[in-house]
CSV table of C-alpha atoms in Angstrom, one decimal:
chain,number,residue,atom,x,y,z
A,29,MET,CA,0.0,0.0,0.0
A,30,ALA,CA,1.4,3.4,-1.0
A,31,LYS,CA,2.1,5.9,1.7
A,32,CYS,CA,0.2,9.2,1.7
A,33,VAL,CA,2.4,12.3,1.3
A,34,SER,CA,1.9,15.9,2.2
A,35,LYS,CA,0.9,18.0,-0.9
A,36,ALA,CA,2.7,21.0,0.7
A,37,THR,CA,6.0,19.3,1.7
A,38,GLY,CA,6.1,16.0,-0.2
A,39,LYS,CA,7.0,14.2,3.0
A,40,PRO,CA,5.1,11.1,4.2
A,41,LEU,CA,2.1,11.8,6.4
A,42,SER,CA,1.8,10.2,9.9
A,43,ALA,CA,-1.0,7.6,9.8
A,44,TYR,CA,-3.1,6.5,12.7
A,45,GLU,CA,-5.2,3.4,12.8
A,46,THR,CA,-8.1,5.0,14.9
A,47,GLU,CA,-9.6,8.4,15.2
A,48,LYS,CA,-9.0,8.3,19.0
A,49,GLU,CA,-5.2,7.7,18.4
A,50,ALA,CA,-5.2,10.7,15.9
A,51,LYS,CA,-7.0,12.9,18.3
A,52,GLU,CA,-4.5,12.1,21.1
A,53,SER,CA,-1.6,13.0,18.7
A,54,ALA,CA,-3.4,16.3,17.8
A,55,LYS,CA,-3.8,17.1,21.5
A,56,TYR,CA,-0.1,16.4,22.1
A,57,SER,CA,1.0,18.6,19.1
A,58,LYS,CA,-1.1,21.4,20.5
A,59,LYS,CA,0.4,21.1,24.0
A,60,GLU,CA,4.1,20.6,22.9
A,61,PHE,CA,4.3,22.5,19.7
A,62,LYS,CA,1.4,25.0,19.8
A,63,LEU,CA,0.0,23.4,16.6
A,64,ASP,CA,-3.8,23.4,16.2
A,65,LEU,CA,-4.5,20.2,14.2
A,66,TYR,CA,-7.5,18.0,13.5
A,67,PRO,CA,-7.8,14.4,12.5
A,68,TYR,CA,-9.4,13.3,9.2
A,69,LYS,CA,-10.0,9.9,7.6
A,70,CYS,CA,-8.0,9.5,4.4
A,71,GLU,CA,-10.0,8.4,1.3
A,72,ASN,CA,-6.8,6.8,-0.2
A,73,CYS,CA,-5.5,4.6,2.7
A,74,GLY,CA,-8.4,4.5,5.1
A,75,LYS,CA,-6.3,5.6,8.0
A,76,TYR,CA,-6.3,8.9,9.9
A,77,HIS,CA,-4.0,11.8,9.3
A,78,LEU,CA,-3.7,15.3,10.9
A,79,ALA,CA,-4.1,18.6,9.2
A,80,PRO,CA,-4.0,22.3,10.3
A,81,LYS,CA,-7.4,23.5,11.6
A,82,GLU,CA,-7.3,26.6,9.5
A,83,SER,CA,-7.3,24.5,6.4
A,84,LYS,CA,-10.4,22.5,7.6
A,85,ILE,CA,-13.3,22.7,5.2
A,86,LYS,CA,-16.7,21.3,6.1
A,87,VAL,CA,-17.7,18.9,3.4
A,88,GLU,CA,-20.5,16.4,3.4
A,89,GLN,CA,-21.2,13.4,1.3
A,90,ASN,CA,-24.6,12.0,0.6
A,91,ALA,CA,-26.2,15.2,1.9
A,92,CYS,CA,-28.1,15.8,-1.3
A,93,SER,CA,-29.1,13.9,-4.5
A,94,CYS,CA,-26.4,15.4,-6.7
A,95,ARG,CA,-24.1,12.9,-8.5
A,96,ASP,CA,-20.9,13.4,-10.5
A,97,THR,CA,-20.4,12.0,-14.0
A,98,ASN,CA,-19.4,8.6,-12.5
A,99,GLY,CA,-22.6,8.4,-10.5
A,100,LYS,CA,-20.9,9.1,-7.1
A,101,PRO,CA,-22.3,11.5,-4.6
A,102,LYS,CA,-20.9,15.1,-5.1
A,103,ALA,CA,-19.1,16.8,-2.2
A,104,LEU,CA,-21.4,19.4,-0.6
A,105,TYR,CA,-20.0,22.5,0.9
A,106,ALA,CA,-22.2,24.1,3.6
A,107,THR,CA,-21.1,27.6,2.8
A,108,LYS,CA,-19.8,29.4,-0.3
A,109,LYS,CA,-16.7,30.3,1.8
A,110,ASP,CA,-15.9,26.5,2.2
A,111,ALA,CA,-16.4,25.9,-1.5
A,112,GLU,CA,-14.1,28.9,-2.3
A,113,LYS,CA,-11.4,27.4,0.1
A,114,GLN,CA,-11.6,24.1,-1.7
A,115,GLN,CA,-11.5,25.8,-5.1
A,116,ALA,CA,-8.3,27.7,-4.1
A,117,ASN,CA,-6.7,24.5,-2.7
A,118,SER,CA,-7.5,22.6,-5.9
A,119,GLU,CA,-6.0,25.3,-8.1
A,120,LYS,CA,-2.9,25.5,-5.9
A,121,GLU,CA,-2.2,21.9,-5.3
A,122,GLN,CA,-3.7,20.1,-8.3
A,123,LYS,CA,-3.5,22.9,-10.9
A,124,VAL,CA,-7.3,22.3,-11.6
A,125,LYS,CA,-9.7,25.1,-12.4
A,126,LEU,CA,-13.1,24.6,-10.7
A,127,TYR,CA,-16.3,26.6,-10.6
A,128,ILE,CA,-18.7,27.0,-7.8
A,129,TYR,CA,-22.5,26.6,-8.2
A,130,LYS,CA,-25.5,26.3,-5.9
A,131,CYS,CA,-26.8,22.9,-5.1
A,132,PRO,CA,-30.1,22.3,-6.9
A,133,ASP,CA,-31.4,20.8,-3.7
A,134,LYS,CA,-30.6,24.1,-2.0
A,135,LYS,CA,-28.4,22.5,0.6
A,136,GLY,CA,-25.1,24.3,-0.1
A,137,PHE,CA,-22.6,24.5,-2.9
A,138,HIS,CA,-20.8,22.2,-5.3
A,139,LEU,CA,-17.7,22.4,-7.5
A,140,THR,CA,-17.5,21.5,-11.1
A,141,HIS,CA,-14.9,21.5,-13.9
A,142,HIS,CA,-17.4,23.0,-16.3
A,143,SER,CA,-17.3,26.8,-16.8
A,144,PRO,CA,-20.7,28.5,-16.9
A,145,ASP,CA,-20.1,29.2,-20.6
A,146,GLU,CA,-19.6,25.6,-21.6
A,147,TYR,CA,-22.2,24.3,-19.1
A,148,LYS,CA,-25.1,25.1,-21.4
A,149,ASP,CA,-23.8,22.7,-24.0
A,150,ILE,CA,-23.7,19.6,-21.7
A,151,PRO,CA,-26.5,17.1,-22.3
A,152,LYS,CA,-29.2,17.3,-19.6
A,153,GLU,CA,-28.6,13.8,-18.2
A,154,LYS,CA,-25.0,14.7,-17.4
A,155,LYS,CA,-25.9,18.0,-15.6
A,156,THR,CA,-25.8,18.0,-11.9
A,157,ALA,CA,-26.2,21.7,-11.2
A,158,ALA,CA,-29.2,23.9,-11.2
A,159,PRO,CA,-32.1,23.0,-13.5
A,160,ALA,CA,-32.5,24.8,-16.8
A,161,LYS,CA,-34.2,28.1,-16.8
A,162,LYS,CA,-37.8,28.2,-17.8
A,163,PRO,CA,-38.5,29.7,-21.2
A,164,ALA,CA,-39.8,33.2,-21.1
A,165,THR,CA,-43.6,33.3,-21.4
A,166,VAL,CA,-45.0,35.6,-24.0
A,167,LYS,CA,-48.1,37.5,-22.9
A,168,LYS,CA,-51.0,37.5,-25.3
A,169,ALA,CA,-52.5,40.9,-26.0
A,170,ALA,CA,-56.0,41.3,-24.7
A,171,PRO,CA,-58.7,41.5,-27.4
A,172,ALA,CA,-59.6,45.0,-28.3
A,173,LYS,CA,-62.7,46.3,-26.5
A,174,LYS,CA,-65.5,47.6,-28.6
A,175,THR,CA,-66.4,51.1,-27.7
A,176,VAL,CA,-69.9,52.4,-28.3
A,177,GLU,CA,-70.5,56.1,-28.6
A,178,LYS,CA,-73.6,57.3,-26.9
A,179,LYS,CA,-75.4,60.3,-28.3
A,180,THR,CA,-76.5,62.6,-25.6
A,181,THR,CA,-78.9,65.5,-26.1
A,182,ALA,CA,-78.9,68.4,-23.8
A,183,LYS,CA,-82.2,69.7,-22.7
A,184,LYS,CA,-82.6,73.4,-22.7
A,185,THR,CA,-84.2,74.8,-19.7
A,186,THR,CA,-85.7,78.2,-19.7
A,187,THR,CA,-86.5,80.3,-16.7
A,188,THR,CA,-89.0,82.9,-16.7
A,189,LYS,CA,-89.0,85.9,-14.4
A,190,LYS,CA,-92.1,87.0,-12.7
A,191,LYS,CA,-92.9,90.7,-12.7
């Protein structure tokens, strides 16, 4: 099994079998070295590693119905700020340009490789973002009302003065 390495330094990451073990190491690092770390479970090796708390991004899986092109659940970011952090990390570490969009289930934000300009050309079954806009409705003009002119006659009234 390949060892996980730090994207920042290229050095192997410390790996812990349990979350409890990783939490204890994070606690020790804070006490001894003033490092504020948190444990996370690695998707590659299945073990726990430590990362700086300021880099922590809240991401949820299976929190909405959105799927990627392989049918896997899309990562959901609770806030736009979290999505922006991940977007910046991906650009810096993996040299990948990602775009942020609102989850169609209105539960947060997702990232995609498709720019808003090219997104409109993707077939509907592959889209995982917001549904297509409804076509503009054209209002029908109201039928013209018939107007009828009424003829009015003014009555003349005369007044007579008494002498």
